[in-house]
PDB file of C-alpha atoms in Angstrom:
ATOM      1  CA  MET A 217     113.818 135.390  81.924  1.00  0.00           C
ATOM      2  CA  ALA A 218     111.732 133.460  84.395  1.00  0.00           C
ATOM      3  CA  VAL A 219     112.918 130.431  86.341  1.00  0.00           C
ATOM      4  CA  GLU A 220     112.595 127.167  84.412  1.00  0.00           C
ATOM      5  CA  LEU A 221     110.490 124.273  85.710  1.00  0.00           C
ATOM      6  CA  ASN A 222     112.134 120.836  85.507  1.00  0.00           C
ATOM      7  CA  ILE A 223     111.385 117.293  86.655  1.00  0.00           C
ATOM      8  CA  GLY A 224     112.071 116.985  90.389  1.00  0.00           C
ATOM      9  CA  ASP A 225     111.563 120.683  91.164  1.00  0.00           C
ATOM     10  CA  VAL A 226     109.681 121.472  94.386  1.00  0.00           C
ATOM     11  CA  LEU A 227     106.825 123.975  94.285  1.00  0.00           C
ATOM     12  CA  LEU A 228     105.048 125.662  97.169  1.00  0.00           C
ATOM     13  CA  PHE A 229     101.296 126.273  97.182  1.00  0.00           C
ATOM     14  CA  ARG A 230     100.059 128.746  99.790  1.00  0.00           C
ATOM     15  CA  ALA A 231      96.334 129.028 100.501  1.00  0.00           C
ATOM     16  CA  GLU A 232      95.231 132.383 101.911  1.00  0.00           C
ATOM     17  CA  TYR A 233      92.258 132.914 104.239  1.00  0.00           C
ATOM     18  CA  LYS A 234      90.702 135.847 106.077  1.00  0.00           C
ATOM     19  CA  ASP A 235      88.265 136.114 108.979  1.00  0.00           C
ATOM     20  CA  VAL A 236      85.608 138.755 109.698  1.00  0.00           C
ATOM     21  CA  ASN A 237      88.295 141.128 110.974  1.00  0.00           C
ATOM     22  CA  ALA A 238      90.335 140.673 107.771  1.00  0.00           C
ATOM     23  CA  THR A 239      93.058 138.886 109.744  1.00  0.00           C
ATOM     24  CA  THR A 240      95.055 136.640 107.415  1.00  0.00           C
ATOM     25  CA  ALA A 241      95.970 132.983 107.854  1.00  0.00           C
ATOM     26  CA  TYR A 242      97.797 130.593 105.524  1.00  0.00           C
ATOM     27  CA  ASN A 243      98.075 126.888 104.802  1.00  0.00           C
ATOM     28  CA  MET A 244     101.007 125.511 102.816  1.00  0.00           C
ATOM     29  CA  MET A 245     101.596 122.379 100.756  1.00  0.00           C
ATOM     30  CA  HIS A 246     104.663 121.331  98.772  1.00  0.00           C
ATOM     31  CA  TYR A 247     104.581 119.503  95.447  1.00  0.00           C
ATOM     32  CA  ARG A 248     107.266 117.808  93.358  1.00  0.00           C
ATOM     33  CA  LEU A 249     107.002 117.645  89.578  1.00  0.00           C
ATOM     34  CA  VAL A 250     107.179 113.909  88.846  1.00  0.00           C
ATOM     35  CA  SER A 251     106.338 113.771  85.138  1.00  0.00           C
ATOM     36  CA  ALA A 252     105.695 115.842  82.036  1.00  0.00           C
ATOM     37  CA  GLU A 253     104.323 114.178  78.896  1.00  0.00           C
ATOM     38  CA  PRO A 254     103.713 116.030  75.622  1.00  0.00           C
ATOM     39  CA  VAL A 255     100.100 116.653  74.645  1.00  0.00           C
ATOM     40  CA  THR A 256     101.038 115.649  71.091  1.00  0.00           C
ATOM     41  CA  PRO A 257     103.992 113.383  70.211  1.00  0.00           C
ATOM     42  CA  GLY A 258     107.206 115.345  70.262  1.00  0.00           C
ATOM     43  CA  PRO A 259     110.603 115.736  71.909  1.00  0.00           C
ATOM     44  CA  SER A 260     111.290 114.726  75.503  1.00  0.00           C
ATOM     45  CA  PHE A 261     110.736 117.259  78.267  1.00  0.00           C
ATOM     46  CA  GLU A 262     113.680 119.588  78.873  1.00  0.00           C
ATOM     47  CA  GLY A 263     112.041 122.213  81.053  1.00  0.00           C
ATOM     48  CA  VAL A 264     109.509 124.987  80.591  1.00  0.00           C
ATOM     49  CA  ASP A 265     109.220 128.592  81.689  1.00  0.00           C
ATOM     50  CA  MET A 266     107.461 128.944  85.078  1.00  0.00           C
ATOM     51  CA  GLU A 267     105.541 131.888  83.599  1.00  0.00           C
ATOM     52  CA  GLU A 268     103.552 129.344  81.563  1.00  0.00           C
ATOM     53  CA  VAL A 269     102.828 126.954  84.427  1.00  0.00           C
ATOM     54  CA  GLY A 270     102.642 129.030  87.627  1.00  0.00           C
ATOM     55  CA  PRO A 271      99.347 130.903  87.013  1.00  0.00           C
ATOM     56  CA  PRO A 272      97.255 127.921  85.791  1.00  0.00           C
ATOM     57  CA  LEU A 273      98.705 125.667  88.490  1.00  0.00           C
ATOM     58  CA  ALA A 274      97.716 128.103  91.247  1.00  0.00           C
ATOM     59  CA  GLN A 275      94.135 128.063  89.950  1.00  0.00           C
ATOM     60  CA  GLU A 276      94.125 124.269  89.482  1.00  0.00           C
ATOM     61  CA  ILE A 277      95.061 123.688  93.123  1.00  0.00           C
ATOM     62  CA  TYR A 278      92.884 126.488  94.512  1.00  0.00           C
ATOM     63  CA  ASN A 279      89.511 125.472  93.061  1.00  0.00           C
ATOM     64  CA  PRO A 280      89.013 121.984  94.603  1.00  0.00           C
ATOM     65  CA  TRP A 281      90.835 123.044  97.788  1.00  0.00           C
ATOM     66  CA  ALA A 282      88.491 125.990  98.359  1.00  0.00           C
ATOM     67  CA  SER A 283      85.232 124.185  97.575  1.00  0.00           C
ATOM     68  CA  ASN A 284      86.120 121.187  99.757  1.00  0.00           C
ATOM     69  CA  TRP A 285      87.335 123.354 102.651  1.00  0.00           C
ATOM     70  CA  ALA A 286      84.075 125.329 102.545  1.00  0.00           C
ATOM     71  CA  ASP A 287      82.037 122.169 103.218  1.00  0.00           C
ATOM     72  CA  PHE A 288      83.082 122.075 106.894  1.00  0.00           C
ATOM     73  CA  SER A 289      84.046 125.695 107.614  1.00  0.00           C
ATOM     74  CA  SER A 290      82.277 128.692 109.108  1.00  0.00           C
ATOM     75  CA  SER A 291      80.761 131.368 106.913  1.00  0.00           C
ATOM     76  CA  GLN A 292      82.745 133.887 108.972  1.00  0.00           C
ATOM     77  CA  ALA A 293      85.927 132.655 107.250  1.00  0.00           C
ATOM     78  CA  ARG A 294      86.754 132.931 103.585  1.00  0.00           C
ATOM     79  CA  MET A 295      89.475 131.668 101.262  1.00  0.00           C
ATOM     80  CA  VAL A 296      90.665 134.528  99.093  1.00  0.00           C
ATOM     81  CA  GLY A 297      93.418 133.143  96.880  1.00  0.00           C
ATOM     82  CA  GLY A 298      96.353 130.872  96.292  1.00  0.00           C
ATOM     83  CA  MET A 299     100.017 131.306  95.393  1.00  0.00           C
ATOM     84  CA  VAL A 300     102.484 129.025  93.605  1.00  0.00           C
ATOM     85  CA  GLN A 301     106.269 129.412  93.694  1.00  0.00           C
ATOM     86  CA  ASN A 302     109.094 127.166  92.454  1.00  0.00           C
ATOM     87  CA  ILE A 303     111.340 127.015  95.536  1.00  0.00           C
ATOM     88  CA  HIS A 304     113.881 124.207  94.942  1.00  0.00           C
ATOM     89  CA  PRO A 305     116.460 124.075  93.572  1.00  0.00           C
ATOM     90  CA  THR A 306     117.389 127.721  93.814  1.00  0.00           C
ATOM     91  CA  PRO A 307     116.996 130.339  92.547  1.00  0.00           C
ATOM     92  CA  LYS A 308     113.363 130.582  93.547  1.00  0.00           C
ATOM     93  CA  SER A 309     110.848 131.767  90.983  1.00  0.00           C
ATOM     94  CA  ARG A 310     108.676 134.782  91.550  1.00  0.00           C
ATOM     95  CA  GLN A 311     105.294 134.182  93.177  1.00  0.00           C
ATOM     96  CA  TYR A 312     102.319 133.433  90.931  1.00  0.00           C
ATOM     97  CA  ASN A 313      99.037 134.424  92.561  1.00  0.00           C
ATOM     98  CA  TYR A 314      95.548 133.295  91.708  1.00  0.00           C
ATOM     99  CA  VAL A 315      92.810 135.626  92.931  1.00  0.00           C
ATOM    100  CA  PRO A 316      89.323 134.227  92.225  1.00  0.00           C
ATOM    101  CA  PRO A 317      86.482 136.481  91.004  1.00  0.00           C
ATOM    102  CA  GLY A 318      85.104 136.341  94.547  1.00  0.00           C
ATOM    103  CA  PRO A 319      86.248 134.722  97.796  1.00  0.00           C
ATOM    104  CA  THR A 320      85.042 131.277  98.834  1.00  0.00           C
ATOM    105  CA  PHE A 321      83.129 131.551 102.120  1.00  0.00           C
ATOM    106  CA  GLY A 322      82.714 128.677 104.512  1.00  0.00           C
ATOM    107  CA  GLY A 323      79.411 126.921 103.973  1.00  0.00           C
ATOM    108  CA  ILE A 324      78.259 126.549 107.590  1.00  0.00           C
ATOM    109  CA  ALA A 325      76.343 129.529 108.965  1.00  0.00           C
ATOM    110  CA  GLY A 326      77.253 130.764 112.426  1.00  0.00           C
ATOM    111  CA  ASP A 327      80.203 131.898 114.489  1.00  0.00           C
ATOM    112  CA  MET A 328      83.696 130.490 114.094  1.00  0.00           C
ATOM    113  CA  LEU A 329      86.300 129.744 116.733  1.00  0.00           C
ATOM    114  CA  PRO A 330      89.084 132.321 117.054  1.00  0.00           C
ATOM    115  CA  LEU A 331      91.565 132.054 114.202  1.00  0.00           C
ATOM    116  CA  GLN A 332      94.326 130.728 116.460  1.00  0.00           C
ATOM    117  CA  ASP A 333      92.212 127.723 117.565  1.00  0.00           C
ATOM    118  CA  SER A 334      92.677 124.918 115.053  1.00  0.00           C
ATOM    119  CA  PRO A 335      92.500 121.134 114.821  1.00  0.00           C
ATOM    120  CA  THR A 336      95.329 119.630 112.757  1.00  0.00           C
ATOM    121  CA  LEU A 337      95.674 117.327 109.813  1.00  0.00           C
ATOM    122  CA  VAL A 338      98.851 115.247 110.047  1.00  0.00           C
ATOM    123  CA  LYS A 339     100.947 114.731 106.908  1.00  0.00           C
ATOM    124  CA  LYS A 340     102.465 111.246 107.159  1.00  0.00           C
ATOM    125  CA  THR A 341     105.412 109.717 105.305  1.00  0.00           C
ATOM    126  CA  VAL A 342     106.913 106.233 105.681  1.00  0.00           C
ATOM    127  CA  PHE A 343     109.224 107.640 108.373  1.00  0.00           C
ATOM    128  CA  GLY A 344     108.173 107.806 112.018  1.00  0.00           C
ATOM    129  CA  GLN A 345     110.797 110.383 112.960  1.00  0.00           C
ATOM    130  CA  ARG A 346     109.652 113.897 113.810  1.00  0.00           C
ATOM    131  CA  TRP A 347     111.124 115.133 110.524  1.00  0.00           C
ATOM    132  CA  GLY A 348     108.949 112.610 108.681  1.00  0.00           C
ATOM    133  CA  ILE A 349     105.682 114.154 109.878  1.00  0.00           C
ATOM    134  CA  GLY A 350     104.086 117.484 108.972  1.00  0.00           C
ATOM    135  CA  ARG A 351     100.989 119.369 110.068  1.00  0.00           C
ATOM    136  CA  LEU A 352      98.322 121.520 108.497  1.00  0.00           C
ATOM    137  CA  TYR A 353      96.271 123.714 110.862  1.00  0.00           C
ATOM    138  CA  LEU A 354      92.679 124.020 109.691  1.00  0.00           C
ATOM    139  CA  VAL A 355      91.082 127.457 109.450  1.00  0.00           C
ATOM    140  CA  GLY A 356      87.523 128.558 110.203  1.00  0.00           C
ATOM    141  CA  VAL A 357      86.204 125.945 112.626  1.00  0.00           C
ATOM    142  CA  PRO A 358      82.444 126.478 113.227  1.00  0.00           C
ATOM    143  CA  GLU A 359      81.471 126.784 116.879  1.00  0.00           C
ATOM    144  CA  SER A 360      78.517 124.502 116.141  1.00  0.00           C
ATOM    145  CA  LEU A 361      80.889 121.617 115.331  1.00  0.00           C
ATOM    146  CA  ALA A 362      83.085 121.994 118.424  1.00  0.00           C
ATOM    147  CA  ALA A 363      82.622 121.673 122.177  1.00  0.00           C
ATOM    148  CA  GLY A 364      84.886 121.259 125.178  1.00  0.00           C
ATOM    149  CA  GLY A 365      88.060 121.834 123.196  1.00  0.00           C
ATOM    150  CA  THR A 366      87.338 119.140 120.611  1.00  0.00           C
ATOM    151  CA  ILE A 367      85.655 118.905 117.228  1.00  0.00           C
ATOM    152  CA  ASN A 368      82.684 116.559 116.681  1.00  0.00           C
ATOM    153  CA  ASN A 369      82.385 113.533 114.392  1.00  0.00           C
ATOM    154  CA  ASP A 370      80.819 115.493 111.515  1.00  0.00           C
ATOM    155  CA  TYR A 371      83.805 117.834 111.392  1.00  0.00           C
ATOM    156  CA  LEU A 372      86.204 114.894 111.743  1.00  0.00           C
ATOM    157  CA  THR A 373      84.686 113.098 108.761  1.00  0.00           C
ATOM    158  CA  ASP A 374      84.760 116.153 106.506  1.00  0.00           C
ATOM    159  CA  ALA A 375      88.292 117.116 107.564  1.00  0.00           C
ATOM    160  CA  ASN A 376      89.566 113.634 106.715  1.00  0.00           C
ATOM    161  CA  THR A 377      87.861 113.845 103.313  1.00  0.00           C
ATOM    162  CA  PHE A 378      89.705 117.134 102.791  1.00  0.00           C
ATOM    163  CA  GLY A 379      92.964 115.442 103.804  1.00  0.00           C
ATOM    164  CA  GLN A 380      92.508 112.778 101.142  1.00  0.00           C
ATOM    165  CA  LEU A 381      91.905 115.496  98.542  1.00  0.00           C
ATOM    166  CA  LEU A 382      95.228 117.091  99.459  1.00  0.00           C
ATOM    167  CA  LEU A 383      96.951 113.684  99.267  1.00  0.00           C
ATOM    168  CA  ALA A 384      96.070 113.241  95.588  1.00  0.00           C
ATOM    169  CA  ASP A 385      98.411 114.119  92.734  1.00  0.00           C
ATOM    170  CA  VAL A 386      97.636 117.361  90.923  1.00  0.00           C
ATOM    171  CA  THR A 387      97.398 117.069  87.151  1.00  0.00           C
ATOM    172  CA  LEU A 388      97.692 120.067  84.851  1.00  0.00           C
ATOM    173  CA  THR A 389      97.766 120.589  81.101  1.00  0.00           C
ATOM    174  CA  ALA A 390      99.668 123.739  80.173  1.00  0.00           C
ATOM    175  CA  ALA A 391     102.237 124.939  77.634  1.00  0.00           C
ATOM    176  CA  GLY A 392     101.718 121.791  75.537  1.00  0.00           C
ATOM    177  CA  TRP A 393     102.494 119.365  78.377  1.00  0.00           C
ATOM    178  CA  ASN A 394     100.540 117.105  80.739  1.00  0.00           C
ATOM    179  CA  PHE A 395     102.111 117.576  84.181  1.00  0.00           C
ATOM    180  CA  ILE A 396     101.773 115.532  87.360  1.00  0.00           C
ATOM    181  CA  PHE A 397     102.663 117.203  90.660  1.00  0.00           C
ATOM    182  CA  ARG A 398     102.917 114.973  93.746  1.00  0.00           C
ATOM    183  CA  PRO A 399     102.330 116.287  97.302  1.00  0.00           C
ATOM    184  CA  ILE A 400     105.425 115.868  99.481  1.00  0.00           C
ATOM    185  CA  LEU A 401     106.910 116.804 102.828  1.00  0.00           C
ATOM    186  CA  PHE A 402     109.785 119.156 102.100  1.00  0.00           C
ATOM    187  CA  GLY A 403     112.602 120.249 104.380  1.00  0.00           C
ATOM    188  CA  THR A 404     116.042 121.814 104.184  1.00  0.00           C
ATOM    189  CA  PRO A 405     117.664 120.949 107.543  1.00  0.00           C
ATOM    190  CA  GLU A 406     120.958 122.727 108.134  1.00  0.00           C
ATOM    191  CA  GLY A 407     123.952 120.488 107.430  1.00  0.00           C
ATOM    192  CA  GLU A 408     121.796 117.668 106.054  1.00  0.00           C
ATOM    193  CA  PRO A 409     120.537 116.661 102.593  1.00  0.00           C
ATOM    194  CA  VAL A 410     117.326 118.233 101.375  1.00  0.00           C
ATOM    195  CA  ARG A 411     114.318 116.047 102.183  1.00  0.00           C
ATOM    196  CA  LYS A 412     111.629 115.490  99.559  1.00  0.00           C
ATOM    197  CA  LEU A 413     109.430 112.786 101.093  1.00  0.00           C
ATOM    198  CA  ASP A 414     106.327 111.388  99.429  1.00  0.00           C
ATOM    199  CA  LEU A 415     103.213 111.534 101.599  1.00  0.00           C
ATOM    200  CA  VAL A 416     101.370 108.295 102.362  1.00  0.00           C
ATOM    201  CA  ASP A 417      98.438 109.827 104.267  1.00  0.00           C
ATOM    202  CA  ILE A 418      96.943 113.116 105.424  1.00  0.00           C
ATOM    203  CA  VAL A 419      94.617 112.443 108.324  1.00  0.00           C
ATOM    204  CA  MET A 420      93.334 113.892 111.574  1.00  0.00           C
ATOM    205  CA  THR A 421      94.823 111.727 114.328  1.00  0.00           C
ATOM    206  CA  ASP A 422      92.837 113.276 117.183  1.00  0.00           C
ATOM    207  CA  THR A 423      89.904 115.634 117.770  1.00  0.00           C
ATOM    208  CA  LEU A 424      91.739 118.170 119.923  1.00  0.00           C
ATOM    209  CA  ILE A 425      91.709 121.868 119.092  1.00  0.00           C
ATOM    210  CA  LYS A 426      95.177 123.402 119.416  1.00  0.00           C
ATOM    211  CA  THR A 427      96.057 127.048 120.009  1.00  0.00           C
ATOM    212  CA  GLN A 428      98.625 128.736 117.782  1.00  0.00           C
ATOM    213  CA  ARG A 429     100.142 131.803 119.407  1.00  0.00           C
ATOM    214  CA  ARG A 430     101.290 133.140 116.029  1.00  0.00           C
ATOM    215  CA  ARG A 431      97.654 133.404 114.929  1.00  0.00           C
ATOM    216  CA  ARG A 432      96.541 135.447 117.903  1.00  0.00           C
ATOM    217  CA  PRO A 433      95.226 138.938 116.999  1.00  0.00           C
ATOM    218  CA  GLY A 434      98.163 141.297 116.625  1.00  0.00           C
ATOM    219  CA  LYS A 435     100.670 138.430 116.444  1.00  0.00           C
ATOM    220  CA  GLY A 436     100.688 137.790 112.701  1.00  0.00           C
ATOM    221  CA  ILE A 437      99.461 134.699 110.885  1.00  0.00           C
TER     222      ILE A 437
END
């Protein structure tokens, strides 16, 4: 039997990308199930099998994510799929993967910066502590939209539009229910309560391009 999905559960969505060398990179977002209303009048929600929700949810998140990301990304990068997993409370569900009929290539022709060079979107909550802020490293920056270690205003505008897309609730109709999944900042600090913090903004706070050592060739993702 698969893991059951209930109100308050935390799900992980992982976006998968590749560059021209087939090196893989990921972005991750967490979502909390905040409501489930029946499509037709019926009993109150008491959980549903993840097998019925995982596959369509992965596709529902992937499609707008991929098309919006492509608007400001190099054609040398491509988004190749998305994965959904129910991760809290334990036990975790299995991973549900959506693989589109074909990858989504970036829409801007020309070379891209090395995979490890990325500007960042900042995930903000109402808390100013370090644990109240998250980051998402953008993949596939076109060389034509960057210079001197910074991205230009065109990239900045499109990246912030993408951030607002990620900030929106995800709605899904599946298994006879209308679900709403809310993007959150999720953490399980040792010795402390689990944190499930609603996001209030996802925005690029500067134009600097950062270098991630873990995305260097031969160093993983």
